[in-house]
Amino acid sequence: MTPVKLIILFIIITMMQHHGIIYRTGKRNSARLGREALKDAIQPRSSNLNGSWRLKEVNDSDPIMTGQAPVEFETPPKNQDLLMSFFQDGTFTQIKDNGEYSFGKWSYDSLTESVFLTSNKKTEEIQAAFGVNVNGLRMLTFEFSQDNSISLVENARKTEKFKEDPFYSENNKWRLKPTQHENERQVRDRLKNYILHNICILKAANAREQAYVSKEFSQGIIKFYNVGIGVVERKQIPQSWIDSFYSREDAMEAYGIFEDYLRYGDHKKHATGNWVRDDSNILTDIHNGLK
């Protein structure tokens, strides 16, 4: 490979890492199904909601402007990304690309083909329709009214053990901003839950044989390497991660705890030949070591 090609390749890899995407060779799209399986997966039934769905498009009429959108489930602006995940225990989570996080319960009515979303003690009924896009991926359309709807494309199929899904609520407690300053133990626990979330990202990517490992909806201080775990520079800490703490001071305390463990903690060597599994094992050691 010529020096010019090497430079171009380095730039591409750097850009992918900047956006939280690391590609894996020889892997497939985790959401694409075979023809027969796909036909069954778009039938109007509750089990077909399970998994993660990413915003595809918002129609021209914005419910936020017209006041027709449900209070707890507002249609995002057209330039904003959104990930919704539905789980077998009737819970869901919603994460925007700016780090805004919400969660609640859901149920599906196959007779009316609508979804009931409950959050903050309020329940909204939304018409839901399944379909397939040109790439063979499942689509989910939420219709608020005749002129107001959003379309989501399946981002990842459900995990076999849904409580190990990176976007399951128990793995996202770190996103819940506290109402007051936290002590060292509480900051450490918040950091450990964030680490657990990243462990789940890697485990899910490995189990699904994903084509890439993405942290687009999980911006923070952890960096994945092939093989290894690192930490971003202080000046590159995402604001959305800082905002998950009560204050910047608390966030920097968590950063310091993680950075110190990387430098001075005891680390086992992991070399299975699968960097995703190795990074998951390394993070698990760090999580368990932060007692």
GROMACS .gro file of C-alpha atoms in nm:
model
  291
    1MET     CA    1   0.000   0.000   0.000
    2THR     CA    2   0.141   0.339  -0.099
    3PRO     CA    3   0.206   0.613   0.161
    4VAL     CA    4  -0.079   0.821   0.012
    5LYS     CA    5  -0.328   0.535   0.051
    6LEU     CA    6  -0.209   0.477   0.408
    7ILE     CA    7  -0.271   0.842   0.491
    8ILE     CA    8  -0.621   0.828   0.339
    9LEU     CA    9  -0.699   0.509   0.532
   10PHE     CA   10  -0.579   0.671   0.856
   11ILE     CA   11  -0.803   0.974   0.796
   12ILE     CA   12  -1.107   0.751   0.732
   13ILE     CA   13  -1.046   0.546   1.049
   14THR     CA   14  -0.997   0.865   1.253
   15MET     CA   15  -1.327   1.006   1.124
   16MET     CA   16  -1.512   0.684   1.210
   17GLN     CA   17  -1.369   0.682   1.561
   18HIS     CA   18  -1.461   1.049   1.604
   19HIS     CA   19  -1.824   0.959   1.531
   20GLY     CA   20  -1.812   0.658   1.760
   21ILE     CA   21  -1.810   0.396   1.483
   22ILE     CA   22  -1.549   0.122   1.451
   23TYR     CA   23  -1.600  -0.121   1.164
   24ARG     CA   24  -1.538  -0.494   1.179
   25THR     CA   25  -1.444  -0.692   0.871
   26GLY     CA   26  -1.642  -0.995   0.760
   27LYS     CA   27  -1.951  -0.905   0.963
   28ARG     CA   28  -2.309  -0.843   0.862
   29ASN     CA   29  -2.590  -0.600   0.932
   30SER     CA   30  -2.741  -0.713   1.262
   31ALA     CA   31  -3.093  -0.605   1.168
   32ARG     CA   32  -3.128  -0.761   0.820
   33LEU     CA   33  -3.342  -1.077   0.803
   34GLY     CA   34  -3.413  -1.344   0.543
   35ARG     CA   35  -3.721  -1.310   0.321
   36GLU     CA   36  -3.947  -1.549   0.514
   37ALA     CA   37  -3.835  -1.424   0.853
   38LEU     CA   38  -3.886  -1.066   0.738
   39LYS     CA   39  -4.241  -1.140   0.623
   40ASP     CA   40  -4.327  -1.270   0.969
   41ALA     CA   41  -4.140  -0.987   1.143
   42ILE     CA   42  -4.364  -0.715   0.997
   43GLN     CA   43  -4.689  -0.868   1.117
   44PRO     CA   44  -4.880  -0.648   1.365
   45ARG     CA   45  -4.790  -0.815   1.693
   46SER     CA   46  -4.623  -0.697   2.013
   47SER     CA   47  -4.315  -0.919   1.983
   48ASN     CA   48  -4.218  -0.745   1.660
   49LEU     CA   49  -4.153  -0.419   1.844
   50ASN     CA   50  -3.870  -0.569   2.047
   51GLY     CA   51  -3.529  -0.433   1.951
   52SER     CA   52  -3.385  -0.091   1.874
   53TRP     CA   53  -3.524   0.152   1.617
   54ARG     CA   54  -3.354   0.460   1.478
   55LEU     CA   55  -3.519   0.771   1.341
   56LYS     CA   56  -3.547   0.759   0.963
   57GLU     CA   57  -3.753   1.063   0.879
   58VAL     CA   58  -4.005   1.314   1.009
   59ASN     CA   59  -4.290   1.421   0.786
   60ASP     CA   60  -4.330   1.782   0.670
   61SER     CA   61  -4.586   1.880   0.931
   62ASP     CA   62  -4.413   1.914   1.267
   63PRO     CA   63  -4.642   1.817   1.560
   64ILE     CA   64  -4.434   2.031   1.797
   65MET     CA   65  -4.532   2.337   1.599
   66THR     CA   66  -4.898   2.239   1.557
   67GLY     CA   67  -4.936   2.119   1.914
   68GLN     CA   68  -5.071   1.781   1.805
   69ALA     CA   69  -4.791   1.560   1.934
   70PRO     CA   70  -4.828   1.367   2.263
   71VAL     CA   71  -4.681   1.547   2.561
   72GLU     CA   72  -4.440   1.268   2.655
   73PHE     CA   73  -4.343   1.161   2.304
   74GLU     CA   74  -4.265   1.469   2.101
   75THR     CA   75  -4.157   1.437   1.740
   76PRO     CA   76  -3.789   1.538   1.724
   77PRO     CA   77  -3.668   1.816   1.493
   78LYS     CA   78  -3.571   1.698   1.145
   79ASN     CA   79  -3.200   1.749   1.213
   80GLN     CA   80  -3.203   1.547   1.536
   81ASP     CA   81  -3.138   1.175   1.567
   82LEU     CA   82  -3.331   0.941   1.793
   83LEU     CA   83  -3.303   0.580   1.912
   84MET     CA   84  -3.595   0.392   2.067
   85SER     CA   85  -3.556   0.048   2.223
   86PHE     CA   86  -3.840  -0.184   2.324
   87PHE     CA   87  -3.792  -0.479   2.559
   88GLN     CA   88  -3.973  -0.802   2.640
   89ASP     CA   89  -4.064  -0.692   2.993
   90GLY     CA   90  -4.277  -0.406   2.858
   91THR     CA   91  -4.024  -0.127   2.914
   92PHE     CA   92  -3.874   0.112   2.661
   93THR     CA   93  -3.599   0.372   2.647
   94GLN     CA   94  -3.557   0.673   2.422
   95ILE     CA   95  -3.224   0.846   2.358
   96LYS     CA   96  -3.156   1.151   2.144
   97ASP     CA   97  -2.819   1.225   1.991
   98ASN     CA   98  -2.773   1.518   2.230
   99GLY     CA   99  -2.782   1.273   2.522
  100GLU     CA  100  -3.140   1.348   2.630
  101TYR     CA  101  -3.282   1.032   2.784
  102SER     CA  102  -3.626   0.908   2.886
  103PHE     CA  103  -3.782   0.573   2.967
  104GLY     CA  104  -4.115   0.416   3.048
  105LYS     CA  105  -4.350   0.126   2.979
  106TRP     CA  106  -4.519   0.013   2.660
  107SER     CA  107  -4.792  -0.222   2.545
  108TYR     CA  108  -4.930  -0.312   2.204
  109ASP     CA  109  -5.293  -0.351   2.095
  110SER     CA  110  -5.307  -0.581   1.792
  111LEU     CA  111  -5.675  -0.498   1.729
  112THR     CA  112  -5.617  -0.125   1.684
  113GLU     CA  113  -5.251  -0.174   1.581
  114SER     CA  114  -5.142   0.094   1.823
  115VAL     CA  115  -4.876   0.132   2.089
  116PHE     CA  116  -4.941   0.268   2.437
  117LEU     CA  117  -4.641   0.456   2.578
  118THR     CA  118  -4.639   0.544   2.947
  119SER     CA  119  -4.385   0.787   3.090
  120ASN     CA  120  -4.398   1.026   3.387
  121LYS     CA  121  -4.744   0.893   3.483
  122LYS     CA  122  -4.891   0.983   3.142
  123THR     CA  123  -5.000   0.738   2.874
  124GLU     CA  124  -5.030   0.812   2.503
  125GLU     CA  125  -5.179   0.592   2.231
  126ILE     CA  126  -4.997   0.606   1.896
  127GLN     CA  127  -5.084   0.425   1.575
  128ALA     CA  128  -4.801   0.194   1.467
  129ALA     CA  129  -4.737   0.030   1.131
  130PHE     CA  130  -4.461  -0.209   1.023
  131GLY     CA  131  -4.301  -0.215   0.681
  132VAL     CA  132  -3.979  -0.279   0.490
  133ASN     CA  133  -3.744  -0.023   0.333
  134VAL     CA  134  -3.552  -0.057   0.007
  135ASN     CA  135  -3.254  -0.205   0.191
  136GLY     CA  136  -3.460  -0.491   0.332
  137LEU     CA  137  -3.469  -0.351   0.685
  138ARG     CA  138  -3.782  -0.332   0.894
  139MET     CA  139  -3.953   0.004   0.930
  140LEU     CA  140  -4.176   0.127   1.211
  141THR     CA  141  -4.402   0.427   1.156
  142PHE     CA  142  -4.566   0.611   1.444
  143GLU     CA  143  -4.864   0.813   1.325
  144PHE     CA  144  -4.985   1.092   1.553
  145SER     CA  145  -5.246   1.217   1.306
  146GLN     CA  146  -5.308   1.205   0.931
  147ASP     CA  147  -5.036   1.464   0.867
  148ASN     CA  148  -4.798   1.396   1.153
  149SER     CA  149  -4.579   1.087   1.172
  150ILE     CA  150  -4.223   0.966   1.214
  151SER     CA  151  -4.055   0.665   1.058
  152LEU     CA  152  -3.790   0.456   1.228
  153VAL     CA  153  -3.570   0.184   1.079
  154GLU     CA  154  -3.464  -0.120   1.280
  155ASN     CA  155  -3.117  -0.047   1.414
  156ALA     CA  156  -3.053  -0.378   1.590
  157ARG     CA  157  -3.251  -0.691   1.664
  158LYS     CA  158  -3.337  -0.781   2.021
  159THR     CA  159  -3.069  -0.944   2.234
  160GLU     CA  160  -3.123  -1.298   2.363
  161LYS     CA  161  -3.093  -1.169   2.719
  162PHE     CA  162  -3.272  -0.836   2.699
  163LYS     CA  163  -3.143  -0.715   3.036
  164GLU     CA  164  -2.794  -0.718   2.883
  165ASP     CA  165  -2.899  -0.487   2.600
  166PRO     CA  166  -2.691  -0.166   2.618
  167PHE     CA  167  -3.006   0.047   2.606
  168TYR     CA  168  -3.203  -0.139   2.871
  169SER     CA  169  -3.294   0.104   3.150
  170GLU     CA  170  -3.084  -0.067   3.419
  171ASN     CA  171  -2.775  -0.016   3.201
  172ASN     CA  172  -2.847   0.354   3.158
  173LYS     CA  173  -2.887   0.479   3.514
  174TRP     CA  174  -2.576   0.689   3.458
  175ARG     CA  175  -2.780   0.909   3.221
  176LEU     CA  176  -3.022   1.017   3.498
  177LYS     CA  177  -2.893   1.353   3.614
  178PRO     CA  178  -2.895   1.384   3.996
  179THR     CA  179  -3.064   1.677   4.166
  180GLN     CA  180  -2.776   1.742   4.405
  181HIS     CA  181  -2.403   1.695   4.447
  182GLU     CA  182  -2.299   1.331   4.482
  183ASN     CA  183  -2.036   1.195   4.718
  184GLU     CA  184  -1.739   0.988   4.603
  185ARG     CA  185  -1.926   0.657   4.638
  186GLN     CA  186  -2.220   0.783   4.432
  187VAL     CA  187  -1.993   0.926   4.161
  188ARG     CA  188  -1.807   0.594   4.147
  189ASP     CA  189  -2.135   0.400   4.115
  190ARG     CA  190  -2.248   0.630   3.832
  191LEU     CA  191  -1.916   0.572   3.657
  192LYS     CA  192  -1.948   0.194   3.703
  193ASN     CA  193  -2.294   0.196   3.545
  194TYR     CA  194  -2.153   0.390   3.250
  195ILE     CA  195  -1.878   0.127   3.219
  196LEU     CA  196  -2.142  -0.148   3.238
  197HIS     CA  197  -2.327   0.022   2.952
  198ASN     CA  198  -2.012   0.005   2.740
  199ILE     CA  199  -1.959  -0.360   2.830
  200CYS     CA  200  -2.311  -0.427   2.704
  201ILE     CA  201  -2.236  -0.240   2.379
  202LEU     CA  202  -1.945  -0.473   2.312
  203LYS     CA  203  -2.126  -0.790   2.419
  204ALA     CA  204  -2.428  -0.708   2.204
  205ALA     CA  205  -2.209  -0.625   1.904
  206ASN     CA  206  -2.031  -0.958   1.940
  207ALA     CA  207  -2.351  -1.160   1.990
  208ARG     CA  208  -2.524  -0.993   1.695
  209GLU     CA  209  -2.212  -1.018   1.478
  210GLN     CA  210  -2.260  -0.652   1.396
  211ALA     CA  211  -2.076  -0.497   1.104
  212TYR     CA  212  -1.964  -0.215   1.329
  213VAL     CA  213  -1.944  -0.111   1.693
  214SER     CA  214  -2.122   0.220   1.739
  215LYS     CA  215  -2.122   0.464   2.031
  216GLU     CA  216  -2.320   0.735   1.857
  217PHE     CA  217  -2.584   0.730   2.131
  218SER     CA  218  -2.332   0.658   2.407
  219GLN     CA  219  -2.082   0.941   2.390
  220GLY     CA  220  -1.847   0.949   2.686
  221ILE     CA  221  -1.488   0.910   2.800
  222ILE     CA  222  -1.417   0.546   2.708
  223LYS     CA  223  -1.228   0.466   2.389
  224PHE     CA  224  -1.225   0.122   2.225
  225TYR     CA  225  -0.906  -0.001   2.064
  226ASN     CA  226  -0.805  -0.319   1.885
  227VAL     CA  227  -0.716  -0.450   2.149
  228GLY     CA  228  -0.737  -0.217   2.447
  229ILE     CA  229  -0.932   0.044   2.641
  230GLY     CA  230  -0.838   0.410   2.659
  231VAL     CA  231  -0.975   0.742   2.778
  232VAL     CA  232  -1.042   1.057   2.578
  233GLU     CA  233  -0.840   1.370   2.649
  234ARG     CA  234  -0.995   1.606   2.902
  235LYS     CA  235  -1.057   1.871   2.637
  236GLN     CA  236  -1.249   1.616   2.428
  237ILE     CA  237  -1.494   1.500   2.694
  238PRO     CA  238  -1.844   1.520   2.539
  239GLN     CA  239  -2.068   1.780   2.699
  240SER     CA  240  -2.356   1.531   2.702
  241TRP     CA  241  -2.151   1.302   2.931
  242ILE     CA  242  -2.064   1.590   3.164
  243ASP     CA  243  -2.432   1.687   3.175
  244SER     CA  244  -2.524   1.343   3.311
  245PHE     CA  245  -2.356   1.446   3.638
  246TYR     CA  246  -2.478   1.709   3.882
  247SER     CA  247  -2.184   1.934   3.799
  248ARG     CA  248  -1.869   1.948   3.592
  249GLU     CA  249  -1.672   1.894   3.912
  250ASP     CA  250  -1.849   1.562   3.974
  251ALA     CA  251  -1.791   1.460   3.612
  252MET     CA  252  -1.420   1.536   3.635
  253GLU     CA  253  -1.400   1.337   3.959
  254ALA     CA  254  -1.542   1.036   3.771
  255TYR     CA  255  -1.298   1.098   3.486
  256GLY     CA  256  -1.009   1.103   3.733
  257ILE     CA  257  -1.119   0.776   3.893
  258PHE     CA  258  -1.129   0.604   3.554
  259GLU     CA  259  -0.803   0.757   3.434
  260ASP     CA  260  -0.621   0.658   3.755
  261TYR     CA  261  -0.742   0.299   3.728
  262LEU     CA  262  -0.617   0.275   3.370
  263ARG     CA  263  -0.276   0.398   3.484
  264TYR     CA  264  -0.231   0.226   3.817
  265GLY     CA  265  -0.483  -0.058   3.836
  266ASP     CA  266  -0.402  -0.426   3.791
  267HIS     CA  267  -0.480  -0.538   3.437
  268LYS     CA  268  -0.503  -0.891   3.302
  269LYS     CA  269  -0.401  -0.971   2.947
  270HIS     CA  270  -0.682  -1.075   2.711
  271ALA     CA  271  -0.594  -1.215   2.369
  272THR     CA  272  -0.874  -1.433   2.233
  273GLY     CA  273  -0.827  -1.310   1.877
  274ASN     CA  274  -1.160  -1.126   1.894
  275TRP     CA  275  -1.092  -0.764   1.989
  276VAL     CA  276  -1.457  -0.694   2.074
  277ARG     CA  277  -1.462  -0.980   2.325
  278ASP     CA  278  -1.120  -0.879   2.458
  279ASP     CA  279  -1.226  -0.518   2.513
  280SER     CA  280  -1.540  -0.640   2.687
  281ASN     CA  281  -1.330  -0.855   2.920
  282ILE     CA  282  -1.093  -0.566   2.991
  283LEU     CA  283  -1.382  -0.335   3.079
  284THR     CA  284  -1.536  -0.606   3.298
  285ASP     CA  285  -1.209  -0.628   3.491
  286ILE     CA  286  -1.208  -0.249   3.534
  287HIS     CA  287  -1.574  -0.250   3.644
  288ASN     CA  288  -1.507  -0.520   3.902
  289GLY     CA  289  -1.187  -0.352   4.016
  290LEU     CA  290  -1.362  -0.023   4.096
  291LYS     CA  291  -1.507  -0.144   4.425
   0.00000   0.00000   0.00000
